[in-house]
């Protein structure tokens, strides 16, 4: 079989998949889960890893069956129609808009921990980080794939250093009582944790760059799943076993690094959190801008007849102009939403868990649409996996409370808008993916 320089090796594709799954939310979610369910939060991690495995298999099959350039919008449209495709696309955008402030708050919390300051400093630092990343987006800054993978390597190194260095300080007594808030707390912890498992949908289109997808893809997915599973479980277990009463902190990695390397651990964690926050959010916004531009382009219609030749000559300019306009619109939406959410959080009206619940619910709706579509278009055991994942995602949405209602409102509103052609849905789906993972 012939190959070209754009082909991905199994190792390279695995690195990209891991990059799609890991992001700054890993710096917050272990503490958030421990706060909700105590040591029993580890069961929530295990359960979501099983769900993640099912979703990985489904998205991989969708990537080779529906079309290599189709992202979440194209997947949903293929099985459920263009209205579902629009709903998936706008929920994805909504997840980015509401998720960007969450990622910045993660970085802000680590800065505040470094300064030994309170929540107000965390919110102020989050606002500064959000302003910085929005300025980068307006300036057209992009985070290349190699840079993103280097940053994922930084995140992995921080987790390994924290877990390995702090492990000798773990205490068996911190695991008792195992479920201090009752067994129902496991389900409550699982819903926001789903934010850590968003990413499989972004990497599936990479199947087009594999030399032999049928042989390579199972190995790539299996290796990526194994790497992320080990990292997630190791960090979750260390958070509970080492930090004990402090496990529910918003900066668990800082606590583990302080145990592992001493006082400099907080500085290392803060520096890593800031770099990851800026790079991950910028990468996410780049993909979201492409999706917004494609969606907006559908309103102008498609030229026919003799107009096609003339339109072809100006298409690139129109796309560039639309991209700049959509970038400005997206920045404005994130600035307004981020200001509102950070203001509500600073005033104490919204807690960290509620903050995270909004983008999580929106991404869950995206996954629900894609899994339901997969039940329609796939066959065999993969179809069964999609059905199981679909039911599980519905249950997670139910535990999202009011955030699920907000996500449903976005989906219904998007589905009721003017029709979008499938070809454009495929374009925006492909553009909506990202390599630097769950940045929200």
PDB file of N, CA, C and O in Angstrom, residues 268-295:
ATOM      1  N   UNK A 268       5.249  24.929  40.563  1.00  0.00           N
ATOM      2  CA  UNK A 268       5.264  24.087  39.366  1.00  0.00           C
ATOM      3  C   UNK A 268       3.839  23.864  38.860  1.00  0.00           C
ATOM      4  O   UNK A 268       3.559  23.964  37.654  1.00  0.00           O
ATOM      5  N   UNK A 269       2.933  23.574  39.784  1.00  0.00           N
ATOM      6  CA  UNK A 269       1.544  23.337  39.404  1.00  0.00           C
ATOM      7  C   UNK A 269       0.905  24.583  38.804  1.00  0.00           C
ATOM      8  O   UNK A 269       0.188  24.510  37.798  1.00  0.00           O
ATOM      9  N   UNK A 270       1.176  25.747  39.399  1.00  0.00           N
ATOM     10  CA  UNK A 270       0.591  26.995  38.903  1.00  0.00           C
ATOM     11  C   UNK A 270       1.108  27.327  37.505  1.00  0.00           C
ATOM     12  O   UNK A 270       0.327  27.703  36.618  1.00  0.00           O
ATOM     13  N   UNK A 271       2.418  27.177  37.304  1.00  0.00           N
ATOM     14  CA  UNK A 271       2.994  27.466  35.989  1.00  0.00           C
ATOM     15  C   UNK A 271       2.419  26.527  34.935  1.00  0.00           C
ATOM     16  O   UNK A 271       2.030  26.964  33.833  1.00  0.00           O
ATOM     17  N   UNK A 272       2.337  25.242  35.263  1.00  0.00           N
ATOM     18  CA  UNK A 272       1.768  24.283  34.319  1.00  0.00           C
ATOM     19  C   UNK A 272       0.314  24.563  34.026  1.00  0.00           C
ATOM     20  O   UNK A 272      -0.142  24.479  32.882  1.00  0.00           O
ATOM     21  N   UNK A 273      -0.461  24.929  35.054  1.00  0.00           N
ATOM     22  CA  UNK A 273      -1.885  25.197  34.870  1.00  0.00           C
ATOM     23  C   UNK A 273      -2.109  26.403  33.970  1.00  0.00           C
ATOM     24  O   UNK A 273      -3.004  26.401  33.114  1.00  0.00           O
ATOM     25  N   UNK A 274      -1.317  27.451  34.133  1.00  0.00           N
ATOM     26  CA  UNK A 274      -1.483  28.659  33.318  1.00  0.00           C
ATOM     27  C   UNK A 274      -1.157  28.368  31.860  1.00  0.00           C
ATOM     28  O   UNK A 274      -1.911  28.749  30.949  1.00  0.00           O
ATOM     29  N   UNK A 275      -0.045  27.686  31.613  1.00  0.00           N
ATOM     30  CA  UNK A 275       0.347  27.374  30.235  1.00  0.00           C
ATOM     31  C   UNK A 275      -0.700  26.491  29.570  1.00  0.00           C
ATOM     32  O   UNK A 275      -1.119  26.725  28.424  1.00  0.00           O
ATOM     33  N   UNK A 276      -1.147  25.454  30.270  1.00  0.00           N
ATOM     34  CA  UNK A 276      -2.148  24.551  29.715  1.00  0.00           C
ATOM     35  C   UNK A 276      -3.471  25.266  29.472  1.00  0.00           C
ATOM     36  O   UNK A 276      -4.153  25.016  28.472  1.00  0.00           O
ATOM     37  N   UNK A 277      -3.843  26.167  30.381  1.00  0.00           N
ATOM     38  CA  UNK A 277      -5.090  26.914  30.225  1.00  0.00           C
ATOM     39  C   UNK A 277      -5.075  27.744  28.953  1.00  0.00           C
ATOM     40  O   UNK A 277      -6.012  27.694  28.143  1.00  0.00           O
ATOM     41  N   UNK A 278      -4.029  28.507  28.752  1.00  0.00           N
ATOM     42  CA  UNK A 278      -3.956  29.386  27.586  1.00  0.00           C
ATOM     43  C   UNK A 278      -3.920  28.584  26.287  1.00  0.00           C
ATOM     44  O   UNK A 278      -4.656  28.881  25.340  1.00  0.00           O
ATOM     45  N   UNK A 279      -3.077  27.564  26.233  1.00  0.00           N
ATOM     46  CA  UNK A 279      -2.924  26.802  25.001  1.00  0.00           C
ATOM     47  C   UNK A 279      -4.166  25.981  24.677  1.00  0.00           C
ATOM     48  O   UNK A 279      -4.620  25.944  23.530  1.00  0.00           O
ATOM     49  N   UNK A 280      -4.729  25.320  25.684  1.00  0.00           N
ATOM     50  CA  UNK A 280      -5.891  24.469  25.437  1.00  0.00           C
ATOM     51  C   UNK A 280      -7.101  25.282  25.019  1.00  0.00           C
ATOM     52  O   UNK A 280      -7.826  24.917  24.091  1.00  0.00           O
ATOM     53  N   UNK A 281      -7.337  26.408  25.693  1.00  0.00           N
ATOM     54  CA  UNK A 281      -8.493  27.227  25.350  1.00  0.00           C
ATOM     55  C   UNK A 281      -8.348  27.820  23.960  1.00  0.00           C
ATOM     56  O   UNK A 281      -9.310  27.869  23.184  1.00  0.00           O
ATOM     57  N   UNK A 282      -7.138  28.241  23.600  1.00  0.00           N
ATOM     58  CA  UNK A 282      -6.919  28.790  22.260  1.00  0.00           C
ATOM     59  C   UNK A 282      -7.142  27.731  21.191  1.00  0.00           C
ATOM     60  O   UNK A 282      -7.749  27.999  20.144  1.00  0.00           O
ATOM     61  N   UNK A 283      -6.678  26.506  21.434  1.00  0.00           N
ATOM     62  CA  UNK A 283      -6.885  25.427  20.472  1.00  0.00           C
ATOM     63  C   UNK A 283      -8.367  25.118  20.312  1.00  0.00           C
ATOM     64  O   UNK A 283      -8.861  24.889  19.200  1.00  0.00           O
ATOM     65  N   UNK A 284      -9.087  25.114  21.420  1.00  0.00           N
ATOM     66  CA  UNK A 284     -10.519  24.838  21.389  1.00  0.00           C
ATOM     67  C   UNK A 284     -11.248  25.924  20.594  1.00  0.00           C
ATOM     68  O   UNK A 284     -12.117  25.646  19.760  1.00  0.00           O
ATOM     69  N   UNK A 285     -10.886  27.181  20.817  1.00  0.00           N
ATOM     70  CA  UNK A 285     -11.568  28.280  20.136  1.00  0.00           C
ATOM     71  C   UNK A 285     -11.269  28.285  18.648  1.00  0.00           C
ATOM     72  O   UNK A 285     -12.111  28.715  17.844  1.00  0.00           O
ATOM     73  N   UNK A 286     -10.096  27.809  18.247  1.00  0.00           N
ATOM     74  CA  UNK A 286      -9.771  27.725  16.831  1.00  0.00           C
ATOM     75  C   UNK A 286     -10.747  26.785  16.117  1.00  0.00           C
ATOM     76  O   UNK A 286     -11.303  27.116  15.067  1.00  0.00           O
ATOM     77  N   UNK A 287     -10.976  25.609  16.699  1.00  0.00           N
ATOM     78  CA  UNK A 287     -11.923  24.664  16.121  1.00  0.00           C
ATOM     79  C   UNK A 287     -13.345  25.177  16.165  1.00  0.00           C
ATOM     80  O   UNK A 287     -14.119  25.010  15.221  1.00  0.00           O
ATOM     81  N   UNK A 288     -13.714  25.827  17.261  1.00  0.00           N
ATOM     82  CA  UNK A 288     -15.078  26.346  17.389  1.00  0.00           C
ATOM     83  C   UNK A 288     -15.342  27.459  16.383  1.00  0.00           C
ATOM     84  O   UNK A 288     -16.453  27.584  15.852  1.00  0.00           O
ATOM     85  N   UNK A 289     -14.323  28.280  16.096  1.00  0.00           N
ATOM     86  CA  UNK A 289     -14.487  29.344  15.104  1.00  0.00           C
ATOM     87  C   UNK A 289     -14.763  28.753  13.728  1.00  0.00           C
ATOM     88  O   UNK A 289     -15.603  29.256  12.971  1.00  0.00           O
ATOM     89  N   UNK A 290     -14.063  27.667  13.392  1.00  0.00           N
ATOM     90  CA  UNK A 290     -14.290  27.008  12.107  1.00  0.00           C
ATOM     91  C   UNK A 290     -15.715  26.483  12.015  1.00  0.00           C
ATOM     92  O   UNK A 290     -16.378  26.600  10.977  1.00  0.00           O
ATOM     93  N   UNK A 291     -16.215  25.911  13.104  1.00  0.00           N
ATOM     94  CA  UNK A 291     -17.574  25.403  13.110  1.00  0.00           C
ATOM     95  C   UNK A 291     -18.579  26.540  12.980  1.00  0.00           C
ATOM     96  O   UNK A 291     -19.535  26.465  12.203  1.00  0.00           O
ATOM     97  N   UNK A 292     -18.380  27.628  13.714  1.00  0.00           N
ATOM     98  CA  UNK A 292     -19.294  28.763  13.650  1.00  0.00           C
ATOM     99  C   UNK A 292     -19.300  29.382  12.258  1.00  0.00           C
ATOM    100  O   UNK A 292     -20.353  29.777  11.740  1.00  0.00           O
ATOM    101  N   UNK A 293     -18.136  29.457  11.624  1.00  0.00           N
ATOM    102  CA  UNK A 293     -18.049  30.016  10.277  1.00  0.00           C
ATOM    103  C   UNK A 293     -18.813  29.158   9.283  1.00  0.00           C
ATOM    104  O   UNK A 293     -19.511  29.670   8.403  1.00  0.00           O
ATOM    105  N   UNK A 294     -18.683  27.839   9.408  1.00  0.00           N
ATOM    106  CA  UNK A 294     -19.393  26.945   8.495  1.00  0.00           C
ATOM    107  C   UNK A 294     -20.901  27.047   8.677  1.00  0.00           C
ATOM    108  O   UNK A 294     -21.658  27.062   7.717  1.00  0.00           O
ATOM    109  N   UNK A 295     -21.340  27.121   9.922  1.00  0.00           N
ATOM    110  CA  UNK A 295     -22.773  27.258  10.183  1.00  0.00           C
ATOM    111  C   UNK A 295     -23.304  28.573   9.634  1.00  0.00           C
ATOM    112  O   UNK A 295     -24.371  28.631   9.033  1.00  0.00           O
TER     113      UNK A 295
END
